[in-house]
PDB file of C-alpha atoms and ligand atoms in Angstrom:
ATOM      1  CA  UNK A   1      50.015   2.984 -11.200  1.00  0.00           C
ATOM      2  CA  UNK A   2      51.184  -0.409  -9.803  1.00  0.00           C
ATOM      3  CA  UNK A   3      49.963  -3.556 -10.674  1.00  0.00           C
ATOM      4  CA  UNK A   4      49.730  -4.774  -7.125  1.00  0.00           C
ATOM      5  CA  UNK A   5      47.232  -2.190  -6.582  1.00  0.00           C
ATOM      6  CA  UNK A   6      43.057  -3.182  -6.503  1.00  0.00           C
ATOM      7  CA  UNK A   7      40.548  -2.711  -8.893  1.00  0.00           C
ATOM      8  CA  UNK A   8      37.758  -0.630  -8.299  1.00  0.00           C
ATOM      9  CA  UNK A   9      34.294  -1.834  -8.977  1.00  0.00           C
ATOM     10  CA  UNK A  10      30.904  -0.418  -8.546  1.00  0.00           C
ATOM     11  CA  UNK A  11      27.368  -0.121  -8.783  1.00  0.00           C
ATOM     12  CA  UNK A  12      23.933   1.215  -7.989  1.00  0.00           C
ATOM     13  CA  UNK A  13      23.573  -1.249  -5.388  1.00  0.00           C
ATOM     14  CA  UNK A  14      25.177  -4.861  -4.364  1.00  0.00           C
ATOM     15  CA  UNK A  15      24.104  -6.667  -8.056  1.00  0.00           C
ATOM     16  CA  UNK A  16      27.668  -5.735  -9.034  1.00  0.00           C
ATOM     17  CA  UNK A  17      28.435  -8.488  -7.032  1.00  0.00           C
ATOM     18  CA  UNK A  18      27.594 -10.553  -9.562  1.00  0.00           C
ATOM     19  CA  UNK A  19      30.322  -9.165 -11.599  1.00  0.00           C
ATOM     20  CA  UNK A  20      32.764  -9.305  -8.516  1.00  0.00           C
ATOM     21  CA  UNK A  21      31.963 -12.988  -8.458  1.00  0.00           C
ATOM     22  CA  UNK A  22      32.865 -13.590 -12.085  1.00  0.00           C
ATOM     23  CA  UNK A  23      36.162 -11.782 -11.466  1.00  0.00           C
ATOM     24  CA  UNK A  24      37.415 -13.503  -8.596  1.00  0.00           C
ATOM     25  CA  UNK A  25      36.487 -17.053 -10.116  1.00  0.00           C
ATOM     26  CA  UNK A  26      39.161 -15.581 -13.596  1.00  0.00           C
ATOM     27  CA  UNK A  27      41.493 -13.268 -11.701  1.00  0.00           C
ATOM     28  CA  UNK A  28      42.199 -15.044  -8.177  1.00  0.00           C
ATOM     29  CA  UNK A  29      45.129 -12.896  -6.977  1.00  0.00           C
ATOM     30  CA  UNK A  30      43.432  -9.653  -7.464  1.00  0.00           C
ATOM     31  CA  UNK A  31      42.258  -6.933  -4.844  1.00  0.00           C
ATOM     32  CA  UNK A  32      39.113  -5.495  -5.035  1.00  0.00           C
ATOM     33  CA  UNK A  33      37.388  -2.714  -3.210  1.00  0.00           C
ATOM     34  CA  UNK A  34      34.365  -2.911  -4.342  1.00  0.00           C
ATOM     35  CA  UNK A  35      31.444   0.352  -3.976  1.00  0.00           C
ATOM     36  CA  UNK A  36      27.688  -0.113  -3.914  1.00  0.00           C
ATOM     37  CA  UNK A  37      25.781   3.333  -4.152  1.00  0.00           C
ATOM     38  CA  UNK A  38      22.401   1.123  -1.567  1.00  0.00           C
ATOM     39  CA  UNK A  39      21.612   4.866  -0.884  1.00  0.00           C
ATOM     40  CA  UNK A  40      20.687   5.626  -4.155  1.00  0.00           C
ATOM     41  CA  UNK A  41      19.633   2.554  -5.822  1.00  0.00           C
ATOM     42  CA  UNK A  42      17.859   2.134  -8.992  1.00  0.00           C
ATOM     43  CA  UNK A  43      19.588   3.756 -10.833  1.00  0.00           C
ATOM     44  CA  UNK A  44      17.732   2.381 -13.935  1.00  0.00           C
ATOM     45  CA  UNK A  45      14.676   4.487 -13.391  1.00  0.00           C
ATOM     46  CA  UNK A  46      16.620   6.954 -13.131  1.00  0.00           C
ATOM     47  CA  UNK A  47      17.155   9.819 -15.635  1.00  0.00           C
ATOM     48  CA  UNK A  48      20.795  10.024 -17.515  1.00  0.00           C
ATOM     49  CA  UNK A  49      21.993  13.528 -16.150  1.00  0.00           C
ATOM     50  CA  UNK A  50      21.566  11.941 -12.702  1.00  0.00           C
ATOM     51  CA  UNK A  51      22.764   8.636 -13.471  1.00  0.00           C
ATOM     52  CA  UNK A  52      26.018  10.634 -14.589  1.00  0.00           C
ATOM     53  CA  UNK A  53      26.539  12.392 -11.527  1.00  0.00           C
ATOM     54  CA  UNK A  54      25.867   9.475  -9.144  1.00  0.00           C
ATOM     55  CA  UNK A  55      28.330   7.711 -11.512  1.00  0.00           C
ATOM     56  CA  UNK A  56      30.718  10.552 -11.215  1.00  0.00           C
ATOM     57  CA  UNK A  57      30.509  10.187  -7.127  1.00  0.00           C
ATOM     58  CA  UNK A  58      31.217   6.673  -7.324  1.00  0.00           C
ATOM     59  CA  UNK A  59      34.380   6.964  -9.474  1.00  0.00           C
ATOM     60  CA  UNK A  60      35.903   9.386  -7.439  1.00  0.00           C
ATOM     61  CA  UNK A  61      35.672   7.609  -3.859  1.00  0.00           C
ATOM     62  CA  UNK A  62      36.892   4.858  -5.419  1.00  0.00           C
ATOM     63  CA  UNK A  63      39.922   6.820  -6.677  1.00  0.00           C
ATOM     64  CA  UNK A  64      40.874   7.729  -3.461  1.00  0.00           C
ATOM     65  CA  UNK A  65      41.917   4.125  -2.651  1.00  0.00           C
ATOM     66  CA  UNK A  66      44.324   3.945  -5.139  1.00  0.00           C
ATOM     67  CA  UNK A  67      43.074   2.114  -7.688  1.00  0.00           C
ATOM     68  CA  UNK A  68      44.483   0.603 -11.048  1.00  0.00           C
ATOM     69  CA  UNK A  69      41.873   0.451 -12.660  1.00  0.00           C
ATOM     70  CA  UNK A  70      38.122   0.874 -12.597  1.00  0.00           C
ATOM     71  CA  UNK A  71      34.934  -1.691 -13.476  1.00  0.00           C
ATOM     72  CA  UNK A  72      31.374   0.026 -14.039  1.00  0.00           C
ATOM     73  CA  UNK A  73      29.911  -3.316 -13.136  1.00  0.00           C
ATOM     74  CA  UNK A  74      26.144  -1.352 -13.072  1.00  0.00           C
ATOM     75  CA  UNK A  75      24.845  -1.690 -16.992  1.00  0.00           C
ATOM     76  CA  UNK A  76      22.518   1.633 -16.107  1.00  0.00           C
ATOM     77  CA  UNK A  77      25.925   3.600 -15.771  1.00  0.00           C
ATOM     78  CA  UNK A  78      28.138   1.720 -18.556  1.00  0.00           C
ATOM     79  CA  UNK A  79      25.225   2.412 -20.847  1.00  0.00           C
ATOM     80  CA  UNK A  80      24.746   6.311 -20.372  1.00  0.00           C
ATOM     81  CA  UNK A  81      27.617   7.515 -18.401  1.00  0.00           C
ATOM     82  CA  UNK A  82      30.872   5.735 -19.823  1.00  0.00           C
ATOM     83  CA  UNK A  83      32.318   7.947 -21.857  1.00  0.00           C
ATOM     84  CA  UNK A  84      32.229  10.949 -19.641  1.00  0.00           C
ATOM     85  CA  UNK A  85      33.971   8.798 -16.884  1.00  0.00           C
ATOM     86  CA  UNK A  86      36.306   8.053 -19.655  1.00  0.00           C
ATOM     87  CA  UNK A  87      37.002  11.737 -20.244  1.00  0.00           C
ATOM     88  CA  UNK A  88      37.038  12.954 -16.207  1.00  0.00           C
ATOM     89  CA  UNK A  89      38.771   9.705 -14.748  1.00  0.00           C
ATOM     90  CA  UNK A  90      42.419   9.585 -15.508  1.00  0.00           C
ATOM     91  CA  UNK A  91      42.550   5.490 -14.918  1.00  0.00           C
ATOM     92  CA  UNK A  92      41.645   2.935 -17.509  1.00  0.00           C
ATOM     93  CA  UNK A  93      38.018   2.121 -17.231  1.00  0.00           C
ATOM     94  CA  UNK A  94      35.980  -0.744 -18.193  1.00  0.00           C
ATOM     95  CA  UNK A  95      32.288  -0.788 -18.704  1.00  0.00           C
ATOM     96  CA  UNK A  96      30.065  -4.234 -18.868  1.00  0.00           C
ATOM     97  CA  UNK A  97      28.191  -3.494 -22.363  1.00  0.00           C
ATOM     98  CA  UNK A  98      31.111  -4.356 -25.085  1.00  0.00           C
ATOM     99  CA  UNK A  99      32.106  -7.096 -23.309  1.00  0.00           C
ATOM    100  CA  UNK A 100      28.008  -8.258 -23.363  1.00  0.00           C
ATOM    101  CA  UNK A 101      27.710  -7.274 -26.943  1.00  0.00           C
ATOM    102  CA  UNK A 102      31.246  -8.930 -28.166  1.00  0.00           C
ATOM    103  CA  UNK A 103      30.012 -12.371 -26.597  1.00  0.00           C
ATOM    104  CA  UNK A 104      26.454 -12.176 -27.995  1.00  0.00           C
ATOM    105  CA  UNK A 105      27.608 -11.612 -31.512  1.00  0.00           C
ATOM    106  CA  UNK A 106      30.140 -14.395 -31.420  1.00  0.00           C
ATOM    107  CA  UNK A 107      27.136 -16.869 -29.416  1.00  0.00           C
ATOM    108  CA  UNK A 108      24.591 -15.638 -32.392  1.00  0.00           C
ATOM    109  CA  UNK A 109      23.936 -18.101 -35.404  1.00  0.00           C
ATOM    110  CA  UNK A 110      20.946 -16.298 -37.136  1.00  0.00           C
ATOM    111  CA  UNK A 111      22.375 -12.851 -36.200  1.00  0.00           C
ATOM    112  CA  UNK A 112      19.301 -11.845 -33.945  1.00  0.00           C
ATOM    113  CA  UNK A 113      19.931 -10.928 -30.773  1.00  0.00           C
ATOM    114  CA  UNK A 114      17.544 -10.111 -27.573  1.00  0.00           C
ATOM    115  CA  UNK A 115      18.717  -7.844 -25.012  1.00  0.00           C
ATOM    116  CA  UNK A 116      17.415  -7.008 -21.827  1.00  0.00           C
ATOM    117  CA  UNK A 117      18.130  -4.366 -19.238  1.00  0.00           C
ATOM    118  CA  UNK A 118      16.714  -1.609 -16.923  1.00  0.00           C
ATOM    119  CA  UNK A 119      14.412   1.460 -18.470  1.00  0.00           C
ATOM    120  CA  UNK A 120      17.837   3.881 -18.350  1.00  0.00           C
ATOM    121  CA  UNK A 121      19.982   1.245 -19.847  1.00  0.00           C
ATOM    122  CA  UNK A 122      17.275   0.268 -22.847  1.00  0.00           C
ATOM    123  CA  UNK A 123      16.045   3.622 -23.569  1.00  0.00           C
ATOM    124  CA  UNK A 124      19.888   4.653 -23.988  1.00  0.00           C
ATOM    125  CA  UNK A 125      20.188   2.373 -27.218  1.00  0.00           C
ATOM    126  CA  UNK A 126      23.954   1.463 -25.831  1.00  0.00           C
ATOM    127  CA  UNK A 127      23.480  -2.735 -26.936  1.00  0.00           C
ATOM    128  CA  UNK A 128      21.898  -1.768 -30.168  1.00  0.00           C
ATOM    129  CA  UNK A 129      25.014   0.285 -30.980  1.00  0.00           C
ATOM    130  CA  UNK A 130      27.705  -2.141 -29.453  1.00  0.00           C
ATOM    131  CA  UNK A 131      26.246  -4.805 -31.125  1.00  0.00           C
ATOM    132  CA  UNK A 132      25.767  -3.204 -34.912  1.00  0.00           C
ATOM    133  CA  UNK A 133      28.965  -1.803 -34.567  1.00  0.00           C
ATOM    134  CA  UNK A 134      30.798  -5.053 -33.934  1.00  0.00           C
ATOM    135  CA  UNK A 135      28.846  -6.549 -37.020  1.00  0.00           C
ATOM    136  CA  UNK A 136      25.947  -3.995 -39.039  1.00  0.00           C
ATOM    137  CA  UNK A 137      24.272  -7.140 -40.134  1.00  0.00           C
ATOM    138  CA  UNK A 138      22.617  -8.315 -36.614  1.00  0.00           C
ATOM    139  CA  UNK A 139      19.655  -7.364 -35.820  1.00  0.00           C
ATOM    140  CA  UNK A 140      18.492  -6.502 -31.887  1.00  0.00           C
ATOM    141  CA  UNK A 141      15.637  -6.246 -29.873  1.00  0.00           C
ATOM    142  CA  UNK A 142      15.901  -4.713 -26.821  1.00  0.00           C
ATOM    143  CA  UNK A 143      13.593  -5.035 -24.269  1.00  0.00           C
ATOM    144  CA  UNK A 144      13.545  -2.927 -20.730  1.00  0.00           C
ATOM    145  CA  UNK A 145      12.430  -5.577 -17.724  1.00  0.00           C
ATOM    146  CA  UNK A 146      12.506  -3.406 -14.567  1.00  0.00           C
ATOM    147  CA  UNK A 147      10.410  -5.806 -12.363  1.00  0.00           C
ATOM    148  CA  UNK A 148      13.458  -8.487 -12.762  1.00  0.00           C
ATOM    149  CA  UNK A 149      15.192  -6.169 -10.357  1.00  0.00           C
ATOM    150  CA  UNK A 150      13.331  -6.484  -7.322  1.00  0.00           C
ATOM    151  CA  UNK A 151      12.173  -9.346  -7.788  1.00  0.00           C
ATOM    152  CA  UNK A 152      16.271 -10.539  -7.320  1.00  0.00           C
ATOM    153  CA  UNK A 153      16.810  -8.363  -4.800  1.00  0.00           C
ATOM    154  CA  UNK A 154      14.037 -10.277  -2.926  1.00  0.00           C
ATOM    155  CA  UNK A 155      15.493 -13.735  -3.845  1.00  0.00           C
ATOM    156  CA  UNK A 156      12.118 -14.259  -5.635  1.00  0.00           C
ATOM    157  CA  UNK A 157      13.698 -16.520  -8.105  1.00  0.00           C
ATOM    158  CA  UNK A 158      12.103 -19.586  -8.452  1.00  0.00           C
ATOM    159  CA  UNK A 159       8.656 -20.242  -8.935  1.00  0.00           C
ATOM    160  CA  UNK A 160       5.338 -18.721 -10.217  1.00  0.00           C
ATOM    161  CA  UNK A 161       6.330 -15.046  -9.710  1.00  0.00           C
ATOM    162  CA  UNK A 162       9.214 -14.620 -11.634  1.00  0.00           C
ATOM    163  CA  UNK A 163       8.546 -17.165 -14.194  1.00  0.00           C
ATOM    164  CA  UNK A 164       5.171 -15.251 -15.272  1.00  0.00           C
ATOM    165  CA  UNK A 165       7.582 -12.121 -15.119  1.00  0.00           C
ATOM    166  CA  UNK A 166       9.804 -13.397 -17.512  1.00  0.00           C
ATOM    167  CA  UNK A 167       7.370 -14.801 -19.904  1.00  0.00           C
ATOM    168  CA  UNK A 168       5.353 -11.361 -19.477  1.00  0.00           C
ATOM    169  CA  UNK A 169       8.335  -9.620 -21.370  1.00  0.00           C
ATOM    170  CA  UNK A 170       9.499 -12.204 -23.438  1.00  0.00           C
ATOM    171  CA  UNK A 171       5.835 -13.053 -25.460  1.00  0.00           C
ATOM    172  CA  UNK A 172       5.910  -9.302 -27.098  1.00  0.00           C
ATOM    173  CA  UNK A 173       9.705 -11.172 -28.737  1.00  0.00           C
ATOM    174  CA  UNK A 174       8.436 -14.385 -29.664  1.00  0.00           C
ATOM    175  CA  UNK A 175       7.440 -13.307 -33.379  1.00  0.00           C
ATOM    176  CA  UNK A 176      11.424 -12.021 -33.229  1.00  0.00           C
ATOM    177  CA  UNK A 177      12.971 -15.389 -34.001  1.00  0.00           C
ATOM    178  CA  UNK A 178      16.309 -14.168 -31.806  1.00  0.00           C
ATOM    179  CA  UNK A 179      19.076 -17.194 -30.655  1.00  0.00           C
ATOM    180  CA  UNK A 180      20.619 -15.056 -27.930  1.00  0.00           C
ATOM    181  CA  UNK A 181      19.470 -12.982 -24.790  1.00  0.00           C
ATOM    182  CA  UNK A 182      21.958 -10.872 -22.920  1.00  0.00           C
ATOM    183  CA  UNK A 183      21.450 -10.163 -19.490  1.00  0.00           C
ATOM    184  CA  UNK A 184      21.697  -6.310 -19.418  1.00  0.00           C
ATOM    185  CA  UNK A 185      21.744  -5.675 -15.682  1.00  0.00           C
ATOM    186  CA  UNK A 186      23.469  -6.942 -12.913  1.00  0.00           C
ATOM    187  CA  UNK A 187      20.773  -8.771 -11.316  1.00  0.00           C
ATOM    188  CA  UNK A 188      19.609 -10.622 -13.845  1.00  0.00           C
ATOM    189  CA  UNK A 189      22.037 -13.914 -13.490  1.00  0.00           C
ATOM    190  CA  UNK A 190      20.292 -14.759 -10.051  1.00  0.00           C
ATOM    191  CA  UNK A 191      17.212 -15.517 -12.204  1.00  0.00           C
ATOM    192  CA  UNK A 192      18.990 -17.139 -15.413  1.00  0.00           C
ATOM    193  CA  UNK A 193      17.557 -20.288 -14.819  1.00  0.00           C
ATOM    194  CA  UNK A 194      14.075 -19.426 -14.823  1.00  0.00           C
ATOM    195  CA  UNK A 195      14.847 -16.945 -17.609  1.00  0.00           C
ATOM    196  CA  UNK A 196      16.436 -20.042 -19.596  1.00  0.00           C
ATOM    197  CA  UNK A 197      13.311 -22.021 -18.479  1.00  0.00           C
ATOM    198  CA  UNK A 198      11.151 -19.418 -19.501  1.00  0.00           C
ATOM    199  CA  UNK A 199      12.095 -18.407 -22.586  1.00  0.00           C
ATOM    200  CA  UNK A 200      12.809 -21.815 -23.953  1.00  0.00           C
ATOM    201  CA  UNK A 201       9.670 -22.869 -23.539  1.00  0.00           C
ATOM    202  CA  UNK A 202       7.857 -19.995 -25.596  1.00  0.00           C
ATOM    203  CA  UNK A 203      10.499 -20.128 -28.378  1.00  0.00           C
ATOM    204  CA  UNK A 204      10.043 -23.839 -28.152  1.00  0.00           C
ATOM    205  CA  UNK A 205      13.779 -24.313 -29.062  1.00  0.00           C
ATOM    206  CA  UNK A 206      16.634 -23.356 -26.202  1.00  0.00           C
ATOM    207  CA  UNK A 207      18.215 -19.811 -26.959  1.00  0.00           C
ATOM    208  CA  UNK A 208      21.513 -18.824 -25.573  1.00  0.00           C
ATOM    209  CA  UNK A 209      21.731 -16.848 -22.302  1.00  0.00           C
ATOM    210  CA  UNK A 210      24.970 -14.084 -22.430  1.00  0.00           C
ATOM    211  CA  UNK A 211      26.053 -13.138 -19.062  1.00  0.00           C
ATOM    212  CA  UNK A 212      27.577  -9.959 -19.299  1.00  0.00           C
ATOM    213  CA  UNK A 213      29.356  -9.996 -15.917  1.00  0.00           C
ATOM    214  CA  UNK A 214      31.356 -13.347 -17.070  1.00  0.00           C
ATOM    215  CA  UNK A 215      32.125 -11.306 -20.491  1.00  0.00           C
ATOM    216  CA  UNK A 216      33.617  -8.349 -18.387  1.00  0.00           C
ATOM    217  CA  UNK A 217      35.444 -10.776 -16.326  1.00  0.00           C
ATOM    218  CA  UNK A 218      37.196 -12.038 -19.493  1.00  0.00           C
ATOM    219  CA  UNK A 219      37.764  -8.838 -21.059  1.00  0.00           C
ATOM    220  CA  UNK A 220      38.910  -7.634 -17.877  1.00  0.00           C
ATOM    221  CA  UNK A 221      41.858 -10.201 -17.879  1.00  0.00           C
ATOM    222  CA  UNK A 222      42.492  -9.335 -21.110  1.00  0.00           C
ATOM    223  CA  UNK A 223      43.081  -5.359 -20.370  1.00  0.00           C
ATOM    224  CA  UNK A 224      44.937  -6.581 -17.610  1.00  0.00           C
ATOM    225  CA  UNK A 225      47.583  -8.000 -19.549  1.00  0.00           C
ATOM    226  CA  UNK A 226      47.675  -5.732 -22.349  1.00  0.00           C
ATOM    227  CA  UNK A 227      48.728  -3.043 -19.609  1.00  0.00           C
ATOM    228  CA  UNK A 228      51.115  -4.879 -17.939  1.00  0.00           C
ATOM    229  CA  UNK A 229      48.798  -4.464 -14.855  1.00  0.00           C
ATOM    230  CA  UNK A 230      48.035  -7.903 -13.665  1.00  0.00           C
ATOM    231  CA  UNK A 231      48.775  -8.986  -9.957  1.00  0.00           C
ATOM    232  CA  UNK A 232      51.345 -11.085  -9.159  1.00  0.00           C
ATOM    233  CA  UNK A 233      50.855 -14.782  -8.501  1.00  0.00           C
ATOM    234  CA  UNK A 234      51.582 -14.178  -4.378  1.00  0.00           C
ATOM    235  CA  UNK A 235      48.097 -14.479  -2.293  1.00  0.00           C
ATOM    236  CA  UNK A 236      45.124 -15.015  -2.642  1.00  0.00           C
ATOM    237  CA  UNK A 237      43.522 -11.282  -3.547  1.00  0.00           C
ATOM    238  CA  UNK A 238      41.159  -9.467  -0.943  1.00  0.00           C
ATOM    239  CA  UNK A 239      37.875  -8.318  -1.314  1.00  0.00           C
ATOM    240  CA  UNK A 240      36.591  -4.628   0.483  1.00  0.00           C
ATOM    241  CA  UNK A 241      33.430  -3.428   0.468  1.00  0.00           C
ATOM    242  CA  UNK A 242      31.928  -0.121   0.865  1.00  0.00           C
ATOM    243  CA  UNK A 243      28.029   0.919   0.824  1.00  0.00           C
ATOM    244  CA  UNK A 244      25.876   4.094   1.025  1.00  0.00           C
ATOM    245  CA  UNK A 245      23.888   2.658   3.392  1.00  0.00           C
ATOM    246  CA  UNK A 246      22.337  -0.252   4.925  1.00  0.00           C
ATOM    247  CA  UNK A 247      25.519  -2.260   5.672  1.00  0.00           C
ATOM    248  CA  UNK A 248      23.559  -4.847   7.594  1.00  0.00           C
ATOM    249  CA  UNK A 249      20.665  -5.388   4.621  1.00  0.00           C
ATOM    250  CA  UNK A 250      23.530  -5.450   2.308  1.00  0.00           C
ATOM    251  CA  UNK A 251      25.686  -8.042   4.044  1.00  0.00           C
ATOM    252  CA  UNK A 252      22.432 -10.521   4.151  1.00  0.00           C
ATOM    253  CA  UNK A 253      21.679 -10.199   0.106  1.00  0.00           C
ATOM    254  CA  UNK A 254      24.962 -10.152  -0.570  1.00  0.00           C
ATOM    255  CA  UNK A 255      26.314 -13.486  -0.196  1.00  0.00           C
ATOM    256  CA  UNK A 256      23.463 -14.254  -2.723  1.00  0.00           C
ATOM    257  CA  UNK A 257      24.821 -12.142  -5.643  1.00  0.00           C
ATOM    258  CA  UNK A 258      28.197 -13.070  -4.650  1.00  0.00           C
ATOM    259  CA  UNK A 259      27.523 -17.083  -4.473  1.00  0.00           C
ATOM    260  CA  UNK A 260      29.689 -17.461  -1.059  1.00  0.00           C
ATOM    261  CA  UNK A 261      28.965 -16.440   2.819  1.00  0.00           C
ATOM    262  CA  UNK A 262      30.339 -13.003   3.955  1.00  0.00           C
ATOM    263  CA  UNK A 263      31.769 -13.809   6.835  1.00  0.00           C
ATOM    264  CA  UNK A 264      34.786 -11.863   8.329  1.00  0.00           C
ATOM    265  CA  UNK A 265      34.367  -9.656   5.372  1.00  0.00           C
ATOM    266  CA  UNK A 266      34.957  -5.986   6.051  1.00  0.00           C
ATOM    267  CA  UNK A 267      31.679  -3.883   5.082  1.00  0.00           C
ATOM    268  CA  UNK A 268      32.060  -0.322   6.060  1.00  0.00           C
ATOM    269  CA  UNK A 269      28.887   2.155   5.474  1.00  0.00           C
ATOM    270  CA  UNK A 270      30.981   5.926   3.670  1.00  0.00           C
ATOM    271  CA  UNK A 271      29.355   8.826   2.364  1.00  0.00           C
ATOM    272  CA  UNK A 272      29.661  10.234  -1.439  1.00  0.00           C
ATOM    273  CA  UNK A 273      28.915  13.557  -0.709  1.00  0.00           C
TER     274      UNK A 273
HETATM  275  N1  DGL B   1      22.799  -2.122 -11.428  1.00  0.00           N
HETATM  276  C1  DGL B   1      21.690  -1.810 -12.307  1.00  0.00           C
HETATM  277  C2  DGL B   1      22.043  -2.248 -13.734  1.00  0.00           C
HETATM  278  O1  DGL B   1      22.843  -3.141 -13.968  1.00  0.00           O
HETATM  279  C3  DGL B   1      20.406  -2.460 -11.850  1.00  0.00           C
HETATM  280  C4  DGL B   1      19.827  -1.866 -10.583  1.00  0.00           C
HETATM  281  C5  DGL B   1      19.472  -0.399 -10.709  1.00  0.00           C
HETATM  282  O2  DGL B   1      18.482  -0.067 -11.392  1.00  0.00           O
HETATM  283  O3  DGL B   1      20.186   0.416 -10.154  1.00  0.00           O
HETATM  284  O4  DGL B   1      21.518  -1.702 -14.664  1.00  0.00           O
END
């Protein structure tokens, strides 16, 4: 394995992006090929067997480009497939759910902690047991918000729709008396304003927003290091994309999630199977 090598990230679709984003703002001289399953996506609604499998596609392409290591930027797949990658993938793997629970127990003053995420990723329990394990003491309610998706796919962000959304699933918490929401899916940043908006409001006090895609960005450094695998200071570090399908769809969304324009970006459309 050399360090000069890229990291591997990917996802059910192009929110990984988001994650991509946070990396390249911490680790600037890194390569990244980066794979978004747009053939397949949600994965959230999804059921866990499949979720695995599609996970186990993903992590396999992207082992054929040499990889040094491997992101599961998709919070459906960290939460119900990580450990089998773990045990099949012979690379050093990190998911996006310890990173998110490690940075909403340290932003946590009264120890409650509100977590949203797809159906897959709630029903799976993964936050509940990242968080209590880091500290048994905090308490977490977990709430699945599937609508969120689309509605940031559709760069339906700002106004009447997704505010009514967000304070749809955030009344059933307001009795909870949580400090801290963590942003379970990979979509979610593009609405954290509104979501901040939002839930302020009905709390009537602001409550702290934990991007997990900034936490894995961190941690990710951190691994880096601790390997010995981090890329040398030489250029800046590329970025390669691969999709399932779409190319075209995914190029226009894209530069959303990723907060910069696309162009001269290589996107090339592969198939898993
Ligand atoms: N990438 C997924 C996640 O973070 C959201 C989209 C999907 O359902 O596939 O959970």
């Amino acid at each position: 394995m050399d360090k000069q090598s890229a990291i591997g990230v990917f996802d059910s679709g192009l929110g990984g992006l988001t994650v991509v984003r946070a990396i390249i703002e911490q680790l600037e001289f890194e390569d990244i090929v980066y794979l978004g399953d747009t053939a397949r996506i949600p994965y959230g609604t999804r059921s866990a067997q499949t979720v695995v499998r599609y996970a186990r596609n993903c992590a396999e392409k992207l082992r054929e480009h040499d990889i040094k290591l491997l992101v599961v930027a998709c919070n459906t797949v960290s939460a119900v497939a990580l450990d089998i990658l773990r045990e099949q993938i012979d690379l050093p793997i990190l998911g996006v759910i310890a990173p998110g629970a490690k940075a909403a127990v340290e932003a946590s003053r009264r120890g409650r902690i509100g977590v949203i995420g797809t159906l897959a990723t709630i029903a799976s329990g993964a936050y509940v047991r990242a968080i209590t394990a880091i500290d048994p003491r905090m308490k977490v309610y977990a709430r699945a918000t599937p609508l969120l998706v689309p509605l940031a796919e559709e760069g339906w962000t700002q106004g009447e729709v997704p505010r009514l959304a967000v304070r749809h699933y955030f009344e059933p918490l307001v009795e909870s008396d949580i400090d801290v929401v963590v942003l379970g899916c990979t979509h979610y940043p593009l609405l954290r304003s509104v979501i901040e908006g939002e839930v302020g409001m009905l709390f009537s006090r602001p409550i702290s927003v934990v991007d997990s895609a900034q936490a894995t960005a961190q941690q990710l450094a951190s691994l880096l290091r601790e390997k010995r695998l981090r890329a040398e200071k030489k250029r800046p570090g590329s970025l390669r994309l691969m999709v399932t399908d779409k190319p075209g769809r995914f190029a226009e969304v894209a530069s959303r999630f990723l907060g910069r324009n696309l162009d001269g970006l290589d996107i090339r459309q592969i198939d898993l199977l």
